[in-house]
Short mmCIF file of C-alpha atoms in Angstrom, two decimals:
data_model
loop_
_atom_site.label_atom_id
_atom_site.label_comp_id
_atom_site.label_asym_id
_atom_site.label_seq_id
_atom_site.Cartn_x
_atom_site.Cartn_y
_atom_site.Cartn_z
CA MET O 1 -39.64 70.88 37.60
CA THR O 2 -39.63 67.88 35.24
CA THR O 3 -36.48 65.56 36.32
CA SER O 4 -35.49 62.28 34.11
CA SER O 5 -35.47 59.91 37.42
CA LEU O 6 -37.01 59.99 40.96
CA PHE O 7 -36.21 57.81 44.01
CA ILE O 8 -39.23 57.06 46.01
CA TYR O 9 -37.92 56.35 49.69
CA ASP O 10 -38.63 56.77 53.23
CA GLU O 11 -36.30 55.17 56.09
CA ARG O 12 -40.03 54.16 57.67
CA GLU O 13 -40.41 51.54 54.84
CA THR O 14 -37.83 49.80 57.05
CA GLY O 15 -40.40 48.83 59.35
CA TYR O 16 -41.67 46.11 57.07
CA ARG O 17 -40.22 43.15 59.29
CA PHE O 18 -41.48 40.09 60.33
CA GLN O 19 -39.35 37.58 63.07
CA ALA O 20 -35.69 38.69 63.77
CA ASP O 21 -34.39 35.89 61.62
CA HIS O 22 -36.71 36.23 58.88
CA PRO O 23 -35.09 36.00 55.35
CA PHE O 24 -36.89 39.19 54.22
CA ASN O 25 -34.75 42.04 55.94
CA GLN O 26 -35.35 45.41 55.01
CA GLU O 27 -31.84 46.33 56.39
CA ARG O 28 -31.09 45.99 52.69
CA LEU O 29 -32.73 49.13 51.70
CA ARG O 30 -30.31 51.26 54.34
CA LEU O 31 -27.48 49.31 52.55
CA THR O 32 -28.66 50.40 49.17
CA VAL O 33 -29.23 53.87 49.89
CA ASP O 34 -25.97 54.63 51.90
CA LEU O 35 -23.92 52.88 49.01
CA LEU O 36 -25.68 55.32 46.63
CA ARG O 37 -25.16 58.12 48.81
CA LYS O 38 -21.50 57.32 49.48
CA LEU O 39 -20.92 57.04 45.52
CA GLY O 40 -22.34 60.37 45.25
CA ALA O 41 -25.20 59.33 43.06
CA LEU O 42 -28.55 60.09 45.01
CA PRO O 43 -28.94 63.68 45.31
CA GLU O 44 -31.76 64.87 47.78
CA SER O 45 -33.38 66.78 45.06
CA ALA O 46 -34.14 63.28 43.38
CA VAL O 47 -35.63 61.60 46.36
CA ARG O 48 -39.21 61.73 47.06
CA ALA O 49 -41.28 60.51 50.47
CA PRO O 50 -44.03 58.33 49.62
CA GLN O 51 -47.62 58.45 50.91
CA HIS O 52 -50.01 55.70 52.48
CA ALA O 53 -52.14 54.18 49.90
CA THR O 54 -55.77 54.74 50.64
CA ASP O 55 -58.42 51.93 51.41
CA GLU O 56 -59.92 52.62 47.88
CA GLN O 57 -56.56 52.19 45.98
CA LEU O 58 -56.14 48.95 47.96
CA LEU O 59 -59.75 47.73 47.26
CA ALA O 60 -58.77 47.79 43.45
CA VAL O 61 -56.72 44.65 44.23
CA HIS O 62 -57.93 43.34 47.59
CA SER O 63 -61.25 42.34 49.23
CA ALA O 64 -62.93 44.47 51.99
CA ASP O 65 -62.54 41.54 54.58
CA TYR O 66 -58.70 41.01 53.86
CA ILE O 67 -57.97 44.59 54.38
CA GLU O 68 -60.09 44.33 57.72
CA ALA O 69 -58.27 41.38 58.64
CA VAL O 70 -54.89 43.11 58.07
CA LYS O 71 -55.88 46.05 60.20
CA ALA O 72 -57.28 43.77 62.81
CA LEU O 73 -53.93 41.90 63.24
CA SER O 74 -51.86 44.75 63.13
CA GLN O 75 -53.04 45.66 66.87
CA ASP O 76 -50.42 45.30 69.41
CA GLN O 77 -52.91 42.39 70.78
CA PRO O 78 -55.29 41.59 68.22
CA ASP O 79 -58.81 40.16 69.36
CA GLU O 80 -59.29 36.36 69.62
CA GLU O 81 -61.90 36.26 66.93
CA TRP O 82 -59.44 37.58 64.50
CA LEU O 83 -56.57 35.23 65.73
CA SER O 84 -59.06 32.33 64.83
CA ARG O 85 -58.91 33.23 61.23
CA VAL O 86 -55.26 33.75 60.60
CA GLU O 87 -54.96 30.50 58.43
CA LYS O 88 -57.80 31.85 56.06
CA TYR O 89 -55.78 35.03 55.42
CA GLY O 90 -52.54 33.45 54.97
CA PHE O 91 -50.88 34.77 58.37
CA ASP O 92 -50.62 31.25 59.95
CA SER O 93 -47.15 30.57 58.59
CA GLU O 94 -43.45 31.43 59.31
CA ASP O 95 -42.98 32.76 55.80
CA THR O 96 -45.71 35.87 56.68
CA PRO O 97 -46.81 36.15 59.76
CA TYR O 98 -48.73 39.35 61.09
CA PHE O 99 -47.22 42.01 62.91
CA PRO O 100 -47.80 45.17 64.97
CA ARG O 101 -48.84 48.06 62.75
CA MET O 102 -48.50 46.00 59.34
CA HIS O 103 -51.40 47.80 57.80
CA GLU O 104 -49.83 50.99 58.41
CA ILE O 105 -46.25 50.00 57.13
CA THR O 106 -47.45 48.00 54.43
CA SER O 107 -49.96 50.61 52.89
CA LEU O 108 -46.74 53.08 52.92
CA LEU O 109 -45.01 50.49 50.85
CA VAL O 110 -48.27 50.44 48.35
CA GLY O 111 -48.43 54.11 48.28
CA GLY O 112 -45.02 54.35 47.24
CA SER O 113 -45.50 52.38 44.06
CA VAL O 114 -48.53 54.77 43.44
CA LYS O 115 -46.63 57.61 43.71
CA ALA O 116 -43.84 56.31 41.55
CA VAL O 117 -46.77 55.99 38.68
CA ASP O 118 -48.25 59.30 39.73
CA GLU O 119 -44.70 60.81 39.14
CA VAL O 120 -44.27 59.17 35.69
CA MET O 121 -48.02 59.68 34.33
CA SER O 122 -47.91 63.21 35.11
CA GLY O 123 -45.05 63.93 33.31
CA GLN O 124 -42.98 65.18 36.30
CA THR O 125 -40.35 62.40 35.54
CA GLU O 126 -39.62 59.86 32.81
CA HIS O 127 -38.62 57.12 35.32
CA ALA O 128 -39.35 56.42 39.07
CA LEU O 129 -37.80 53.71 41.32
CA HIS O 130 -39.31 52.38 44.38
CA LEU O 131 -37.13 49.87 45.92
CA GLY O 132 -39.68 49.23 49.18
CA GLY O 133 -42.20 48.02 46.80
CA GLY O 134 -42.17 44.72 44.55
CA LEU O 135 -44.56 42.60 47.11
CA HIS O 136 -45.46 40.16 44.26
CA HIS O 137 -46.85 37.23 45.96
CA ALA O 138 -49.84 38.91 47.63
CA LEU O 139 -53.23 37.56 46.56
CA ARG O 140 -56.68 39.25 46.73
CA ASN O 141 -57.94 37.70 49.97
CA LYS O 142 -54.61 36.21 51.18
CA ALA O 143 -50.73 37.08 52.30
CA ALA O 144 -48.23 34.86 50.60
CA GLY O 145 -44.43 34.76 50.12
CA PHE O 146 -43.54 37.60 52.57
CA CYS O 147 -46.11 39.76 50.81
CA ILE O 148 -49.20 41.43 52.64
CA TYR O 149 -50.18 43.70 49.88
CA ASN O 150 -49.69 43.62 46.40
CA ASP O 151 -48.29 46.97 45.74
CA ALA O 152 -47.65 46.26 42.15
CA SER O 153 -51.08 45.27 41.32
CA VAL O 154 -52.42 48.30 43.07
CA ALA O 155 -49.94 50.57 41.15
CA ILE O 156 -50.86 48.85 37.86
CA GLN O 157 -54.60 49.39 38.52
CA HIS O 158 -54.09 52.97 39.44
CA ALA O 159 -52.31 53.44 35.96
CA ARG O 160 -55.08 51.95 34.27
CA HIS O 161 -58.05 53.64 36.33
CA ARG O 162 -56.48 57.38 36.43
CA TYR O 163 -54.55 57.33 33.27
CA GLY O 164 -55.86 54.75 31.01
CA ALA O 165 -52.70 53.45 30.55
CA ARG O 166 -51.77 50.02 28.90
CA VAL O 167 -49.28 48.55 31.24
CA LEU O 168 -46.47 46.05 30.55
CA TYR O 169 -45.37 44.31 33.69
CA ILE O 170 -42.09 42.52 33.93
CA ASP O 171 -40.84 40.51 36.66
CA THR O 172 -37.43 39.34 36.79
CA ASP O 173 -37.91 37.99 40.56
CA VAL O 174 -36.39 34.31 40.76
CA HIS O 175 -39.80 33.37 42.00
CA HIS O 176 -42.85 33.48 40.00
CA GLY O 177 -44.97 36.93 39.99
CA ASP O 178 -48.22 34.98 40.61
CA GLY O 179 -49.81 37.69 42.47
CA VAL O 180 -49.78 40.17 39.59
CA GLN O 181 -50.32 37.51 36.94
CA TRP O 182 -53.74 36.57 39.04
CA SER O 183 -54.71 40.07 39.30
CA PHE O 184 -54.87 40.66 35.19
CA TYR O 185 -55.17 37.32 34.15
CA SER O 186 -58.42 38.23 32.32
CA GLU O 187 -57.64 42.00 31.56
CA PRO O 188 -56.45 42.78 27.75
CA ASP O 189 -54.93 46.07 28.62
CA VAL O 190 -52.06 44.57 31.07
CA CYS O 191 -49.50 42.10 29.67
CA THR O 192 -47.50 40.39 32.53
CA LEU O 193 -44.11 38.74 31.84
CA SER O 194 -42.10 36.73 34.33
CA ILE O 195 -38.81 35.09 34.06
CA HIS O 196 -38.31 32.76 37.18
CA GLU O 197 -36.91 29.58 38.19
CA THR O 198 -39.33 26.77 37.24
CA GLY O 199 -42.03 26.11 40.09
CA LYS O 200 -41.24 22.45 40.05
CA TYR O 201 -38.45 22.85 42.85
CA LEU O 202 -39.45 26.75 44.09
CA PHE O 203 -42.10 28.60 45.66
CA PRO O 204 -44.88 29.65 44.71
CA GLY O 205 -44.87 26.56 42.46
CA THR O 206 -46.79 27.98 39.61
CA GLY O 207 -45.45 30.25 36.27
CA ALA O 208 -45.68 27.40 33.71
CA VAL O 209 -45.51 28.38 30.07
CA ASN O 210 -49.13 27.25 29.45
CA GLU O 211 -50.64 29.98 31.89
CA ARG O 212 -51.24 32.64 28.96
CA GLY O 213 -54.16 34.33 30.12
CA GLU O 214 -58.03 33.90 29.56
CA GLY O 215 -60.93 35.27 27.62
CA THR O 216 -59.71 38.41 25.53
CA ALA O 217 -56.30 38.26 27.57
CA PHE O 218 -55.38 35.38 26.40
CA GLY O 219 -51.69 35.77 25.07
CA THR O 220 -50.98 38.79 27.66
CA CYS O 221 -49.53 36.41 30.23
CA ILE O 222 -46.00 34.87 29.37
CA ASN O 223 -43.98 33.09 31.42
CA ILE O 224 -40.16 32.04 31.04
CA PRO O 225 -39.40 29.25 33.68
CA VAL O 226 -35.94 28.60 33.83
CA GLU O 227 -33.86 25.29 35.03
CA PRO O 228 -32.25 25.28 38.39
CA TYR O 229 -28.52 26.06 37.42
CA THR O 230 -29.21 28.57 34.94
CA GLU O 231 -26.42 30.91 34.41
CA ASP O 232 -25.87 34.48 33.01
CA ASP O 233 -25.98 33.83 29.23
CA SER O 234 -28.90 31.39 28.90
CA TRP O 235 -31.03 33.58 31.71
CA LEU O 236 -30.40 36.83 29.42
CA GLU O 237 -31.08 35.07 26.13
CA CYS O 238 -34.44 33.85 27.14
CA LEU O 239 -35.45 37.37 28.55
CA GLU O 240 -34.10 39.56 25.94
CA GLU O 241 -35.64 37.57 22.96
CA VAL O 242 -38.98 37.15 24.70
CA LEU O 243 -39.36 40.57 25.86
CA ASP O 244 -38.24 42.32 22.74
CA ARG O 245 -40.92 40.62 20.92
CA VAL O 246 -43.61 41.18 23.57
CA ALA O 247 -42.86 44.97 23.72
CA ALA O 248 -43.02 45.40 20.28
CA HIS O 249 -46.59 43.72 19.92
CA PHE O 250 -47.91 45.15 23.15
CA GLN O 251 -46.85 48.61 22.66
CA PRO O 252 -47.36 49.77 26.48
CA ASP O 253 -47.98 53.10 27.63
CA LEU O 254 -45.95 52.45 30.78
CA ILE O 255 -43.45 49.52 31.74
CA VAL O 256 -43.75 48.44 35.32
CA SER O 257 -40.90 46.10 36.28
CA GLN O 258 -40.03 44.08 39.58
CA HIS O 259 -36.35 43.49 40.35
CA GLY O 260 -35.96 40.94 42.95
CA CYS O 261 -32.50 40.17 42.86
CA ASP O 262 -32.64 36.61 44.20
CA ALA O 263 -31.39 34.72 40.88
CA HIS O 264 -27.81 35.44 41.94
CA ALA O 265 -25.77 32.51 42.68
CA TYR O 266 -25.32 33.76 46.47
CA ASP O 267 -28.92 33.64 47.08
CA PRO O 268 -29.85 31.15 49.85
CA LEU O 269 -33.62 30.52 48.53
CA SER O 270 -33.21 29.45 44.84
CA HIS O 271 -30.89 27.39 42.60
CA VAL O 272 -30.38 29.72 39.78
CA HIS O 273 -26.53 30.59 39.22
CA CYS O 274 -26.41 34.01 37.78
CA SER O 275 -23.94 36.78 38.58
CA MET O 276 -24.01 40.43 39.01
CA ASP O 277 -24.00 40.65 35.26
CA ILE O 278 -27.61 40.23 34.41
CA TYR O 279 -28.25 42.98 37.28
CA LYS O 280 -26.17 45.29 35.23
CA ALA O 281 -27.74 44.09 31.81
CA MET O 282 -31.79 43.78 32.56
CA PRO O 283 -32.06 47.52 33.68
CA ARG O 284 -30.22 48.32 30.34
CA LEU O 285 -32.59 46.40 28.56
CA ILE O 286 -35.57 47.68 30.14
CA HIS O 287 -34.62 51.01 30.10
CA ARG O 288 -34.09 50.84 26.26
CA LEU O 289 -37.45 49.21 25.54
CA ALA O 290 -39.18 52.03 27.80
CA HIS O 291 -37.68 54.92 25.22
CA GLN O 292 -38.30 52.81 22.13
CA TYR O 293 -42.20 51.48 22.86
CA SER O 294 -43.67 53.81 26.29
CA GLY O 295 -42.11 57.20 25.54
CA GLY O 296 -39.88 56.67 28.44
CA ARG O 297 -42.34 55.77 30.96
CA TRP O 298 -40.78 53.50 33.26
CA VAL O 299 -41.91 52.55 37.06
CA ALA O 300 -39.26 50.11 38.64
CA LEU O 301 -39.89 48.23 42.22
CA GLY O 302 -37.88 46.11 44.59
CA GLY O 303 -38.69 42.69 45.17
CA GLY O 304 -37.07 39.71 46.81
CA GLY O 305 -33.35 39.05 47.31
CA TYR O 306 -31.81 37.39 50.56
CA ASP O 307 -28.18 38.01 50.46
CA PHE O 308 -28.83 41.32 51.50
CA TRP O 309 -24.99 41.94 52.33
CA ARG O 310 -23.21 41.05 48.98
CA VAL O 311 -25.85 40.99 46.42
CA VAL O 312 -28.98 43.48 47.00
CA PRO O 313 -27.21 46.69 47.34
CA ARG O 314 -25.20 46.09 44.42
CA ALA O 315 -27.80 45.05 42.28
CA TRP O 316 -30.24 47.61 43.17
CA SER O 317 -27.50 50.23 42.94
CA LEU O 318 -26.94 49.35 39.45
CA LEU O 319 -30.50 49.68 38.78
CA TRP O 320 -30.70 53.33 39.84
CA LEU O 321 -27.56 53.89 38.15
CA GLU O 322 -29.01 52.68 34.77
CA MET O 323 -32.25 54.62 35.50
CA SER O 324 -30.58 57.97 36.20
CA ASP O 325 -28.02 57.76 33.28
CA HIS O 326 -25.17 58.13 35.85
CA PRO O 327 -21.78 58.02 34.02
CA MET O 328 -20.84 54.86 35.95
CA VAL O 329 -22.78 52.75 33.88
CA ALA O 330 -20.33 53.32 30.58
CA GLN O 331 -17.20 53.10 33.07
CA LEU O 332 -18.29 49.77 34.19
CA GLU O 333 -18.26 48.71 30.45
CA ARG O 334 -14.57 49.58 30.31
CA GLU O 335 -13.57 48.67 33.78
CA GLN O 336 -14.92 45.37 34.74
CA ASP O 337 -13.40 45.10 38.35
CA MET O 338 -14.59 48.76 39.33
CA GLU O 339 -14.16 48.95 43.15
CA LEU O 340 -17.16 49.65 45.44
CA PRO O 341 -16.52 53.02 47.74
CA LEU O 342 -14.36 52.18 50.54
CA ALA O 343 -16.12 54.51 52.89
CA TRP O 344 -19.39 52.11 52.52
CA LEU O 345 -17.00 48.70 52.62
CA SER O 346 -15.36 49.89 55.88
CA GLN O 347 -18.66 51.10 57.59
CA TRP O 348 -20.84 48.09 56.83
CA GLN O 349 -18.15 45.07 56.87
CA LEU O 350 -18.24 45.42 60.66
CA HIS O 351 -21.79 44.33 60.53
CA SER O 352 -21.53 41.79 57.95
CA PRO O 353 -21.36 38.09 58.94
CA VAL O 354 -19.88 37.61 55.45
CA GLU O 355 -16.78 39.00 53.57
CA LEU O 356 -18.36 42.14 51.39
CA PRO O 357 -17.41 42.02 47.80
CA THR O 358 -14.99 44.84 46.81
CA THR O 359 -16.00 45.25 43.21
CA TRP O 360 -19.26 46.23 41.45
CA LEU O 361 -19.33 42.89 39.75
CA ASP O 362 -18.17 39.51 40.21
CA GLY O 363 -14.98 37.91 39.36
CA LYS O 364 -15.29 35.81 36.27
CA ASP O 365 -13.31 32.88 37.55
CA TRP O 366 -16.69 30.72 38.48
CA ALA O 367 -16.57 27.09 37.70
CA PRO O 368 -19.32 26.41 35.17
CA MET O 369 -22.25 24.58 36.46
CA PRO O 370 -23.02 20.81 35.99
CA ARG O 371 -25.28 20.21 33.05
CA ARG O 372 -24.59 23.65 31.42
CA GLN O 373 -25.54 22.16 27.78
CA GLU O 374 -28.50 20.44 28.94
CA VAL O 375 -29.80 23.58 30.98
CA THR O 376 -29.24 25.80 28.02
CA ALA O 377 -30.94 23.48 25.75
CA LYS O 378 -34.01 23.19 27.93
CA ASN O 379 -34.12 26.85 28.46
CA ARG O 380 -34.27 27.41 24.73
CA GLN O 381 -37.16 25.02 24.55
CA THR O 382 -38.85 26.75 27.16
CA LYS O 383 -38.43 30.15 25.45
CA GLU O 384 -39.63 28.90 22.09
CA LEU O 385 -42.84 27.82 23.81
CA ALA O 386 -43.29 30.91 25.57
CA MET O 387 -43.33 32.56 22.32
CA LEU O 388 -45.50 30.21 20.62
CA TYR O 389 -48.60 32.68 20.33
CA LEU O 390 -46.78 35.88 19.90
CA PRO O 391 -46.88 37.56 16.45
#
C-alpha cells in the first residue's frame, strides 16, 4: 500500500553513543518520537524499521581499509595493531572516539537512510524521514565531527546507482556538510547545497562560496556561509532565494535534505541566533520544491542539534508534521503560542536539567543581536556570490 510519508526508526539507533558527557546524545530520538506519539501524529502504520547497510553499499563511499578499521575498533577489546592506527582513521579525538559495536550500530543508521531512498524511489511513499541519519562529516577514509559512516553520501550513491536519479542534497545544519560535498565534488548528477555558519569560527572550517565543484561538476556545489549572530529573517532570505534558483535549474529526480537543528540560539556549539521559526519554514520550503521539481520524492535526514531537550524534539517534530501534511501545521500559522502536549512536558521535565519550553514556537520578545544590519548586509553579499554562476 502506498502512503504519503514514512518514518524510518528503530530504538536500536539510540545506541550510537560516545562517552557519557558527549554532546551528541541520541536521547533526542526518544524525546522526538515520544513527542510525536503523545501528539497522536505518529501512527505505527507509518513507522518502518531500518536494515543494516551492506559492505557493498558502504564501499560506494568509504574505502575498504577504513571499513575494516571501524569493524576492528568495534570489538570490546581491539587489537593493539588497530589501536596504534586510531589517529590515521580519525578515532584519536574526543569528538569521534571509537566505541564497542560501532560498526553494527552505525551500519544500521546508514541502512535506515538507504531504506528511506528505496521506499521513495520505488513509489511506496512520496516522502521518508530518517532522523537517525544525517552523519554528514564522515570522510572516505576518516571519521570526523561525531560521524563514523556518511549515511547521506551512501544513500545518495544508492539512489544514483540503483535508480539512476539526479539528486539535490540540501544541508541545513549549522556546520558545513563537508563529507557529502567532497563525496560528489566532481559528480555532475549530484548537486549539494549547504547553508551554515562560516567556517572562520566553526568546525569543519570549510564551505566557502568559492567551493563550487570541479570538472564537469563545476557549479553543482553551492555554499552559503552566514555570519555569527545571523537571525531568522536573514537565514531564510539567503536559503530561499538561492535554493529556489538551484532547484529550478538542476531539476532533480530526488531531494535529500539534512536537518541538523543547531542554528538555534540555544545550541551550545554554534554562534547563529535563529529561533524555531526557521524549523517550521525550512521543511515547508523543501516540501514545496519536492512537489514542484522532483515529483514529490523527498528523503529527509536528521543531523546535528546539541540542545536536545529544548530544541531538537520540537524542530524534528515540526519536520515530520510538515512531511506528513498534519493539520497542526496550518494551526500553527494561526496560533503562534500553541502549546506542547502536557503529557510530554510532565514526563520529560522530571529528567531535563533546564526548563522545557511549553510552546512549539519561541516567544517573539528576543532582543535583536548586535550588528544586526551589518550581519544582514554581509549575508546578502554572500548570497549574491553563491548565485554568481547560477542561470
